[in-house]
Amino acid sequence: MSIKQQFFIIKRQKTFWSTMLLCALILLVTLSGTLDKLNALIYLELSQNLNRQNTQVVVIESDNLVAQQSDIISKLRENKAKAIVIFSHVSGEQQLSFDNVYFPYADSRYCLPTLESWLGYEIVIKDAPEQCKSVWQHVFDPHYKAQGQLLDFSLAPQALTKFSATRLLSDDVFLAQLQDKVVLVSQRQLAFALPVRAPKIDSFKDPIYLHAYIADNFAEQTLVTLMPITYAAALQLLILTILLITYQRCSFNTGILIACTVILLCIASVYLSVRFFDYFLPAGQIIFTNLVTLLWVFFSRKWVEEIELNDIIGNVQQRMMGRYLPQAFSAQSSPWDAIITLVNQQLALNRSIFLARTEGDHRLHEIRAINCSLSDIHEMRRDYERPPYSDAIKAFGALHITRPFFNDLKEAEAQYVVPLMYAGDIRGFWAMTVEPNEYFDEERFVQNVNRFANQIGELLFHFRIFENQQKANTSALTKVLTLALQKPLSQQVKSSIGDMEQKLSTLEHVFNQIHTAAIMFNLFGQVVQTNQKIEEIAKHNEMSLFEMTALDLLERVTHLDSEKAKGKLRYITLQQGELYMPAQLGQATFILSIRSLRSSRSTSSIGEPFEVGGILFEFIDISYLIKQLDDPALLLKQLEMMQPLDPEEHHIKVQT
């Protein structure tokens, strides 16, 4: 398939356009720098966990820098300091003449690089102005590029050497602490000065410490490089492609585990890249892409599944529309209508009245009456702990009662009451009358009534359990807490499939109960459907039905050779004919009926070109009939003569 054809197919899919929208969103977020704050937050957290101990930078704070700076410079030169940077706006001609003494605030030749704020922290370096040289590049490496780099805060604050000017001037320092070091000298800040906006040193109030970290970065060449925005966009698209493929091939729970693993690997990679390669990956954008892709795949699946489920529900309902399916007993609003129909069509009773138990009480109330009205009850008691109800419970079945229960009893009319209970749970009572005649058998009558009463009691018990569950599941609070205010599609699909399954089970059960052994093949010789009778015959005759084709079965049960058997099947397929012939399986003799079944759109799933949907073999057992005949061969001969002639065989005979 060409790329053009593939694109024509996928461009009609809604998920394709939503994928394009996702890619556009990732690119927009990356190129606009929306997630830079998240990147900065991750970088700051990493900086807090890196603690380097070695540095070439020393900080000296003076209480009166203007008065002491000349003595400080002299003392530092005596201790062979590599470079001395004085953060003062006042300088003398003699002090400026020293080759290793710098006044970035007073000398126009040198200046400090400016900083940019990243998440409110001054940690991004910009180049020094063109009219002056960066003092740090002049001191360390003129070729070291710092434009757009991030300050590395891996140096621990306590590792930075700090002295007061008083200690220096009183020789309270070691030569090794100053020799070949870059010394930063500044005026001590007042206690109420603003804190420095930088990680690790944000508790200090003197900006000299921030410049000390800048000097340390130039000395160690540990400035961190930010990934260019174009590379970041390309990386995001690559990660997006990989995650789209990965998340589509796994469940949502597995996807969550993969997403967590990706986040951990991302953080570990960022840590290693900053620690060993001084390179910062866009961790925030990667985490954002990871989580957004997981949610997008999840909701896209749900979106597509919802569309497909709606189509399935519509198709199932359309197919079931023309097929009658009675309502299930548990799905009815009241169980009594079905029970009355059951009783009315099975038992010949004069009058019947059903009473139901009041839930949570031992009281009874009238429900339905058959061939009478509820006002025909003469018995005033409605307590099943009192006779005659208690007597029927003790008898565990129908009880003949003599005390009038019905009004206007006839002389020969007998009264009975039977409890409707299951597993010791009283569901109600059934009172009835019957007029005995000469054929009336009271013992048989009581047995029949008890069997019906037991089944009705069980039905009522299960209906109550189902009703209670439905009330709990359909309560407003339950629906709100389970997000089921609207009936979920899964329930609708389950209901539709349940209807189809019920219909299929009914048809299979009926097919299995017919006395004729039947087996259906498709046109490719594969078994489509069997019933229980043919499976019993196959088991008795050691036949593997599902490994046999229609031709194999025809040759097995008849005396036809392969060519004639093929001709019969060809005639049935092309002419849609019907054959009757004798068949022998073991000691049993059958009339074999073979006929074609017309195909229908509902049974053909691949658009088969033939009008025949299958070939049906029916075995009608005539063994008993054969035993009764004086000349069984005559019947079998008549069956063979009744077979229609295959037109192809007739054509061959004429040519011969």
XYZ file of C-alpha atoms in Angstrom:
656
model
C 0.000 0.000 0.000
C 1.431 3.378 -1.004
C 2.027 6.204 1.464
C -0.654 8.246 -0.301
C -3.247 5.491 0.223
C -2.240 5.050 3.865
C -2.558 8.786 4.479
C -5.981 8.784 2.792
C -7.086 6.076 5.249
C -5.691 7.594 8.444
C -6.744 11.168 7.701
C -10.366 10.065 8.105
C -9.670 8.841 11.618
C -10.431 11.221 14.485
C -7.504 9.875 16.491
C -5.106 10.915 13.709
C -6.144 14.537 13.992
C -6.062 14.417 17.781
C -2.495 13.043 17.502
C -1.570 15.981 15.284
C -3.107 18.292 17.883
C -1.021 16.631 20.606
C 2.177 17.127 18.574
C 1.271 20.777 17.995
C 0.650 21.236 21.731
C 4.030 19.717 22.651
C 5.822 21.907 20.101
C 3.975 25.024 21.252
C 4.817 24.387 24.906
C 8.466 23.690 24.037
C 9.035 26.613 21.678
C 7.181 29.131 23.856
C 9.216 28.251 26.950
C 6.064 27.709 29.022
C 7.709 24.946 31.050
C 10.997 26.749 31.702
C 9.909 27.340 35.286
C 9.481 23.604 35.787
C 12.933 23.055 34.270
C 14.362 25.673 36.629
C 12.678 24.081 39.633
C 14.219 20.695 38.794
C 17.636 22.330 38.260
C 17.443 24.090 41.613
C 16.560 20.843 43.374
C 19.538 19.147 41.725
C 21.810 22.010 42.775
C 20.798 21.507 46.391
C 21.992 17.888 46.267
C 25.440 18.486 44.696
C 28.179 19.313 47.202
C 31.675 19.884 45.774
C 34.351 20.750 48.352
C 37.293 22.209 46.354
C 37.531 25.779 45.068
C 40.157 28.360 44.038
C 38.093 31.316 45.251
C 38.475 33.137 48.587
C 36.107 35.799 49.986
C 37.316 38.578 52.303
C 34.841 40.969 53.922
C 35.939 44.318 55.357
C 34.111 46.540 57.802
C 35.713 49.642 56.195
C 36.868 48.713 52.721
C 37.793 52.266 51.569
C 40.218 52.715 54.445
C 41.609 49.165 54.417
C 41.759 48.246 50.728
C 45.376 49.450 50.232
C 46.617 47.352 53.166
C 44.508 44.384 52.043
C 45.994 44.497 48.529
C 49.511 44.687 49.900
C 48.962 41.778 52.259
C 47.383 39.636 49.496
C 50.267 40.377 47.113
C 52.671 39.323 49.832
C 50.747 36.001 50.068
C 51.063 35.559 46.273
C 47.353 35.637 45.430
C 46.652 34.822 41.797
C 44.152 37.629 41.305
C 42.555 40.233 43.563
C 39.105 41.574 42.706
C 38.059 44.608 44.735
C 34.330 45.300 44.814
C 34.722 49.014 45.446
C 33.877 52.162 43.523
C 37.047 53.872 44.792
C 40.539 53.016 43.521
C 43.922 54.671 43.534
C 46.357 55.101 40.660
C 48.898 52.883 42.336
C 46.336 50.137 42.970
C 45.211 50.170 39.343
C 48.789 49.717 38.204
C 49.057 46.230 39.672
C 48.597 43.585 36.952
C 46.618 41.169 39.176
C 44.356 43.672 40.933
C 40.964 44.426 39.369
C 38.342 47.056 40.174
C 35.318 46.051 38.031
C 33.230 48.892 39.527
C 35.939 51.609 39.283
C 37.984 50.510 36.242
C 36.227 50.868 32.886
C 38.473 48.271 31.282
C 36.930 45.379 33.217
C 33.398 44.572 34.226
C 31.301 41.772 35.663
C 29.017 39.626 33.494
C 25.318 40.340 33.900
C 22.836 37.740 35.127
C 19.325 36.788 34.046
C 16.578 35.589 36.342
C 15.353 31.995 35.985
C 12.374 31.214 38.233
C 13.329 34.348 40.210
C 16.900 33.158 40.758
C 19.852 35.022 39.210
C 21.574 32.000 37.697
C 21.802 32.549 33.898
C 24.953 34.307 32.691
C 25.069 36.848 29.874
C 28.179 38.190 28.170
C 29.853 41.332 29.487
C 29.182 44.596 27.639
C 31.206 45.127 24.450
C 33.063 48.208 25.792
C 34.800 46.212 28.524
C 36.287 42.803 29.197
C 34.806 40.222 31.524
C 37.064 40.161 34.549
C 36.563 36.404 34.984
C 37.457 35.548 31.406
C 40.546 37.763 31.692
C 41.615 36.043 34.908
C 40.896 32.446 33.902
C 40.334 31.681 30.188
C 39.575 34.331 27.562
C 38.192 31.672 25.195
C 35.718 30.131 27.652
C 32.184 30.960 26.449
C 29.561 31.786 29.036
C 26.706 33.320 27.076
C 23.378 31.738 28.130
C 25.049 29.252 30.477
C 23.675 28.231 33.864
C 25.633 28.744 37.062
C 26.724 25.502 38.657
C 25.964 25.472 42.360
C 27.582 22.131 43.111
C 30.094 23.851 45.414
C 29.029 23.553 49.054
C 28.715 26.979 50.759
C 30.865 25.818 53.685
C 33.643 24.847 51.260
C 34.006 28.465 50.141
C 36.945 30.020 52.068
C 35.834 33.159 53.928
C 37.893 35.593 56.012
C 37.433 38.968 57.609
C 39.852 41.765 56.717
C 40.888 41.952 60.372
C 42.175 38.362 60.330
C 44.076 38.977 57.109
C 45.762 42.150 58.346
C 46.659 40.509 61.662
C 48.300 37.574 59.779
C 45.747 35.129 61.182
C 45.713 33.108 57.935
C 47.941 30.529 56.316
C 49.893 31.165 53.147
C 48.347 28.087 51.513
C 44.888 29.574 51.978
C 45.731 32.542 49.737
C 48.568 31.471 47.466
C 47.482 31.081 43.788
C 43.881 31.810 44.786
C 41.433 34.317 43.349
C 40.483 36.630 46.201
C 37.264 38.652 46.215
C 37.247 41.632 48.591
C 34.058 43.477 49.479
C 32.439 45.748 52.037
C 30.505 43.824 54.686
C 26.777 44.269 54.162
C 24.383 45.540 56.782
C 22.186 43.003 58.584
C 18.981 44.314 57.029
C 20.199 43.966 53.424
C 18.188 41.846 50.995
C 19.150 38.161 50.699
C 20.856 36.883 47.582
C 18.495 35.213 45.053
C 20.435 32.044 44.306
C 20.285 28.419 45.521
C 22.345 27.416 48.565
C 23.365 31.035 49.307
C 19.909 32.613 49.506
C 20.413 32.970 53.274
C 23.399 35.319 52.739
C 22.882 39.062 52.380
C 26.108 39.862 50.548
C 26.141 39.559 46.712
C 29.872 38.864 46.910
C 29.014 35.205 47.457
C 27.109 35.034 44.178
C 30.145 36.524 42.393
C 32.305 33.992 44.221
C 30.228 31.186 42.676
C 30.551 32.839 39.246
C 34.332 33.013 39.686
C 34.387 29.371 40.794
C 32.420 28.343 37.679
C 34.941 30.114 35.430
C 37.842 28.640 37.373
C 36.539 25.070 37.208
C 34.789 25.599 33.832
C 31.617 24.020 35.201
C 29.025 26.345 33.695
C 26.023 24.248 32.646
C 24.874 24.364 29.019
C 21.170 24.586 28.265
C 19.862 22.445 25.419
C 19.010 24.650 22.402
C 15.311 25.093 21.839
C 15.378 23.403 18.401
C 17.112 20.341 19.849
C 14.623 20.307 22.714
C 11.707 20.353 20.251
C 13.217 17.474 18.233
C 13.830 15.498 21.447
C 10.236 16.071 22.546
C 8.852 14.761 19.236
C 11.110 11.693 19.423
C 10.024 10.934 22.993
C 6.396 11.566 22.028
C 6.615 9.033 19.168
C 8.203 6.362 21.386
C 5.675 6.890 24.184
C 2.719 6.821 21.780
C 3.826 3.415 20.501
C 4.589 2.126 24.007
C 1.407 3.268 25.764
C -0.829 1.909 22.998
C 0.610 -1.576 23.485
C -0.060 -1.830 27.215
C -2.879 -1.409 29.717
C -3.434 1.786 31.680
C -2.014 0.268 34.903
C 1.123 -0.809 33.067
C 1.229 2.631 31.456
C 1.320 4.264 34.902
C 4.295 2.075 35.871
C 6.052 2.974 32.615
C 5.320 6.687 33.171
C 6.801 6.541 36.686
C 9.850 4.697 35.325
C 10.306 7.319 32.605
C 10.157 10.119 35.205
C 12.763 8.400 37.390
C 15.030 7.740 34.402
C 14.595 11.340 33.285
C 15.623 12.710 36.689
C 18.572 10.293 36.854
C 19.694 11.292 33.340
C 19.463 14.994 34.196
C 21.493 14.444 37.356
C 24.218 12.508 35.527
C 24.363 14.971 32.639
C 24.727 17.945 35.008
C 27.165 16.115 37.289
C 29.541 14.739 34.676
C 28.882 16.589 31.415
C 27.719 20.061 32.587
C 24.686 19.757 30.302
C 21.078 20.276 31.365
C 18.318 18.321 29.637
C 14.781 19.828 29.536
C 13.529 17.552 32.297
C 10.325 19.483 32.926
C 9.277 19.271 29.295
C 10.083 15.556 29.152
C 7.973 14.875 32.256
C 5.160 16.990 30.814
C 5.289 15.105 27.493
C 5.327 11.775 29.333
C 2.253 12.493 31.457
C 0.288 14.241 28.698
C 0.931 11.339 26.308
C -0.237 8.789 28.894
C -3.453 10.731 29.526
C -3.971 11.339 25.807
C -3.652 7.617 24.971
C -6.002 6.731 27.842
C -8.705 9.230 26.893
C -8.298 8.552 23.157
C -8.861 4.873 23.820
C -11.941 5.675 25.861
C -13.162 8.008 23.136
C -12.705 5.413 20.388
C -14.113 2.638 22.580
C -17.171 4.742 23.375
C -17.823 5.300 19.675
C -17.351 1.599 18.906
C -19.475 0.503 21.861
C -22.288 2.788 20.737
C -22.060 1.214 17.272
C -22.107 -2.288 18.783
C -25.105 -1.451 20.966
C -26.951 -0.016 17.956
C -26.137 -3.046 15.792
C -27.137 -5.536 18.502
C -30.390 -3.739 19.209
C -31.125 -3.598 15.489
C -30.518 -7.317 15.095
C -32.530 -8.202 18.173
C -35.401 -5.940 17.155
C -36.961 -8.582 14.908
C -36.397 -11.398 17.377
C -38.839 -11.804 20.238
C -37.158 -12.106 23.610
C -39.337 -12.339 26.743
C -38.410 -10.143 29.655
C -36.382 -11.870 32.346
C -38.157 -12.603 35.627
C -35.738 -10.450 37.655
C -36.164 -7.525 35.243
C -39.933 -7.276 35.772
C -41.362 -4.532 37.955
C -43.434 -7.057 39.956
C -42.918 -10.835 40.219
C -46.578 -11.630 40.865
C -47.896 -11.225 37.315
C -45.554 -13.929 36.028
C -46.330 -16.172 39.024
C -50.095 -15.860 38.495
C -49.679 -16.736 34.808
C -47.632 -19.776 35.814
C -50.232 -20.990 38.303
C -53.222 -20.188 36.124
C -51.989 -22.246 33.182
C -50.734 -25.225 35.186
C -53.227 -25.890 37.992
C -57.020 -26.314 37.893
C -57.998 -24.327 41.009
C -61.290 -22.693 41.901
C -59.905 -19.706 43.712
C -56.417 -18.519 44.688
C -55.128 -15.619 46.728
C -51.477 -14.702 47.294
C -50.336 -12.912 50.436
C -46.884 -11.349 50.837
C -44.874 -10.777 53.972
C -44.323 -7.192 55.112
C -40.530 -6.691 55.166
C -39.111 -6.494 58.682
C -42.362 -7.700 60.245
C -44.412 -10.906 60.689
C -47.497 -9.287 59.177
C -49.031 -10.272 55.832
C -50.855 -8.272 53.195
C -52.907 -9.314 50.162
C -51.261 -9.174 46.739
C -53.226 -10.920 43.953
C -56.375 -12.980 43.527
C -57.224 -15.530 40.794
C -60.868 -16.307 39.912
C -61.980 -14.218 42.876
C -61.332 -10.908 44.576
C -59.236 -9.980 47.597
C -62.414 -9.240 49.519
C -63.285 -12.969 49.403
C -60.912 -13.609 52.316
C -62.871 -14.493 55.425
C -59.825 -15.090 57.643
C -59.054 -11.868 59.531
C -55.647 -12.864 60.850
C -52.633 -11.412 59.015
C -49.937 -12.738 61.321
C -47.999 -15.755 60.056
C -46.991 -16.631 63.619
C -50.633 -17.581 64.251
C -52.817 -20.351 62.726
C -53.501 -21.311 60.020
C -50.232 -19.840 58.699
C -48.079 -21.166 61.521
C -49.572 -24.654 61.036
C -48.630 -24.575 57.340
C -45.072 -23.530 58.232
C -44.804 -26.438 60.679
C -46.092 -28.802 57.973
C -43.479 -27.477 55.472
C -46.084 -27.565 52.730
C -49.736 -27.402 51.742
C -52.151 -27.811 54.631
C -55.826 -28.659 54.338
C -57.738 -26.263 56.605
C -61.288 -26.601 57.870
C -61.752 -23.166 59.396
C -63.282 -20.842 56.750
C -60.582 -18.878 54.979
C -62.733 -17.825 51.975
C -66.208 -16.372 51.978
C -69.160 -18.201 50.448
C -67.591 -21.646 50.447
C -69.421 -24.369 48.569
C -70.204 -27.596 50.340
C -67.605 -29.652 48.422
C -65.030 -26.868 48.143
C -61.790 -27.744 49.987
C -59.385 -25.087 51.305
C -55.578 -25.280 51.371
C -52.837 -22.877 52.444
C -49.150 -23.317 51.638
C -46.156 -21.183 52.705
C -43.938 -19.586 50.051
C -40.494 -19.832 51.576
C -36.905 -20.601 50.617
C -33.928 -21.318 52.872
C -36.119 -20.634 55.929
C -37.094 -17.160 54.688
C -40.879 -16.642 54.614
C -41.830 -14.723 51.466
C -45.601 -15.120 51.691
C -48.509 -17.558 51.569
C -50.726 -19.047 48.908
C -54.340 -19.849 49.793
C -56.519 -21.840 47.358
C -59.692 -23.819 46.982
C -60.474 -26.855 44.849
C -63.651 -28.881 44.191
C -62.776 -32.587 44.375
C -64.352 -35.009 41.915
C -64.180 -38.770 41.471
C -60.726 -38.438 39.850
C -59.306 -36.163 42.536
C -56.173 -37.527 44.273
C -55.459 -35.323 47.279
C -51.997 -36.762 47.900
C -50.885 -36.109 44.321
C -52.534 -32.686 44.422
C -50.624 -31.710 47.595
C -47.332 -32.902 46.059
C -47.887 -30.812 42.950
C -48.859 -27.725 44.954
C -45.787 -28.125 47.197
C -43.466 -28.336 44.199
C -44.967 -25.193 42.699
C -44.871 -23.428 46.089
C -41.170 -24.287 46.555
C -40.295 -22.914 43.125
C -42.377 -19.765 43.681
C -40.710 -19.251 47.072
C -37.273 -19.536 45.521
C -38.229 -17.088 42.750
C -39.493 -14.556 45.290
C -36.344 -14.974 47.430
C -33.998 -14.303 44.516
C -36.203 -11.466 43.263
C -35.944 -9.771 46.677
C -32.132 -10.153 46.711
C -31.907 -8.729 43.188
C -34.285 -5.888 44.058
C -32.246 -4.914 47.140
C -29.033 -4.911 45.107
C -30.644 -2.770 42.428
C -31.894 -0.273 45.024
C -28.393 -0.029 46.510
C -26.774 0.368 43.090
C -29.323 2.868 41.804
C -29.408 5.165 44.820
C -28.462 8.793 44.107
C -25.522 8.740 46.537
C -24.100 5.534 45.046
C -24.418 6.898 41.511
C -22.647 10.134 42.419
C -19.793 8.393 44.235
C -19.329 5.777 41.492
C -19.675 8.236 38.574
C -22.735 6.363 37.337
C -25.376 9.092 37.130
C -25.740 8.008 33.523
C -25.887 4.317 32.697
C -22.356 3.295 31.647
C -21.831 1.993 28.133
C -20.361 -1.177 29.586
C -23.697 -1.915 31.263
C -25.575 -1.267 28.040
C -23.202 -3.571 26.137
C -23.487 -6.211 28.852
C -27.273 -5.991 28.659
C -27.286 -6.263 24.845
C -24.836 -9.177 24.850
C -26.880 -10.813 27.621
C -29.967 -10.682 25.400
C -28.035 -12.214 22.503
C -26.536 -14.867 24.761
C -29.966 -15.751 26.123
C -31.343 -16.085 22.598
C -28.328 -18.132 21.479
C -28.502 -20.397 24.535
C -32.207 -20.986 23.909
C -31.609 -21.901 20.271
C -28.689 -24.192 21.145
C -30.754 -25.861 23.841
C -33.646 -26.441 21.429
C -31.220 -27.698 18.756
C -29.709 -30.140 21.252
C -33.104 -31.460 22.333
C -34.362 -32.524 18.888
C -34.235 -36.277 18.287
C -32.731 -35.975 14.804
C -28.923 -35.991 14.788
C -27.807 -32.895 12.881
C -24.486 -31.381 11.843
C -23.879 -28.313 9.704
C -20.809 -27.682 7.507
C -19.813 -24.506 5.717
C -18.755 -24.576 2.059
C -15.135 -25.060 3.077
C -15.931 -28.374 4.778
C -15.619 -27.034 8.323
C -18.057 -27.955 11.082
C -20.206 -24.969 12.045
C -22.749 -26.468 14.437
C -23.602 -29.845 15.932
C -26.283 -31.011 18.306
C -26.049 -33.370 21.239
C -27.508 -36.343 19.348
C -24.844 -36.341 16.596
C -22.106 -35.951 19.200
C -23.378 -39.056 21.028
C -23.439 -41.008 17.740
C -19.927 -39.815 16.881
C -18.616 -40.800 20.297
C -20.226 -44.244 20.044
C -18.714 -44.800 16.553
C -15.327 -43.213 17.377
C -15.624 -40.383 14.872
C -13.804 -37.037 15.277
C -16.411 -34.722 13.827
C -14.351 -31.542 14.032
C -11.501 -33.167 12.122
C -13.794 -34.349 9.301
C -15.030 -32.468 6.257
C -18.473 -32.855 4.704
C -16.942 -35.163 2.071
C -15.283 -37.319 4.761
C -18.577 -37.748 6.623
C -20.527 -38.561 3.458
C -18.011 -41.232 2.442
C -17.961 -42.632 5.974
C -21.727 -43.159 6.364
C -22.550 -44.200 2.775
C -21.067 -46.618 0.244
C -20.314 -43.873 -2.292
C -16.841 -43.535 -3.748
C -15.031 -40.201 -3.672
C -16.102 -39.043 -7.155
C -19.788 -39.767 -6.608
C -19.723 -38.175 -3.155
C -18.176 -35.028 -4.643
C -20.894 -34.997 -7.306
C -23.605 -35.119 -4.610
C -22.061 -32.211 -2.720
C -21.580 -30.269 -5.962
C -25.233 -30.781 -6.831
C -26.322 -29.591 -3.380
C -24.079 -26.526 -3.566
C -24.697 -25.359 -7.138
C -28.306 -26.523 -7.591
C -29.300 -25.982 -3.944
C -30.851 -29.434 -4.005
C -31.835 -31.932 -1.345
C -30.851 -35.606 -1.049
C -32.213 -38.571 0.909
C -30.186 -41.766 1.127
C -29.641 -44.654 3.509
C -26.702 -44.416 5.896
C -25.125 -46.970 8.182
C -23.240 -46.245 11.396
C -22.378 -49.359 13.324
C -25.548 -51.384 13.909
C -27.834 -48.361 13.400
C -29.531 -47.480 10.110
C -30.448 -43.892 9.276
C -32.164 -41.916 6.596
C -29.569 -39.277 5.729
C -31.043 -35.984 4.623
C -28.569 -33.564 3.038
C -29.657 -30.111 1.967
C -28.212 -26.693 1.441
C -29.015 -23.697 3.617
C -29.416 -20.320 2.003
C -26.916 -17.730 3.159
C -27.969 -14.551 4.914
C -26.216 -11.305 5.617
C -26.240 -11.975 9.327
C -24.485 -15.354 8.988
C -21.907 -14.445 6.337
C -19.098 -12.355 7.809
C -16.660 -12.338 4.878
C -18.955 -11.772 1.916
C -18.936 -15.317 0.506
C -19.933 -15.267 -3.190
C -22.127 -18.374 -2.981
C -25.834 -18.251 -2.221
C -25.391 -21.282 0.023
C -24.646 -20.564 3.661
C -23.885 -24.174 4.567
C -24.730 -27.850 4.143
C -26.932 -29.569 6.729
C -26.683 -33.316 7.429
C -29.648 -34.832 9.306
C -29.597 -38.447 10.491
C -33.093 -39.870 11.072
C -32.833 -43.161 12.985
C -34.977 -45.901 11.360
C -33.333 -48.861 13.082
C -36.533 -49.742 14.935
C -38.560 -49.471 11.707
C -36.096 -51.716 9.823
C -36.467 -54.432 12.449
C -40.233 -54.458 11.919
C -40.027 -54.943 8.106
C -39.949 -58.313 6.396
C -37.710 -56.991 3.602
C -35.636 -54.000 4.837
C -33.587 -53.985 1.612
C -36.680 -52.944 -0.357
C -37.033 -49.756 1.732
C -33.360 -48.922 1.305
C -33.582 -49.500 -2.442
C -36.592 -47.176 -2.670
C -34.594 -44.490 -0.819
C -31.724 -44.751 -3.295
C -34.120 -44.495 -6.230
C -35.654 -41.315 -4.775
C -32.364 -39.393 -5.117
C -32.466 -36.607 -7.723
C -30.013 -36.980 -10.591
C -26.998 -34.672 -10.653
C -27.133 -32.717 -13.967
C -23.355 -33.052 -14.327
C -23.527 -36.860 -14.001
C -26.367 -36.943 -16.519
C -24.304 -34.929 -19.001
C -21.356 -37.321 -18.636
C -23.575 -40.359 -19.226
C -25.045 -38.830 -22.378
C -21.589 -38.207 -23.834
C -20.589 -41.741 -23.030
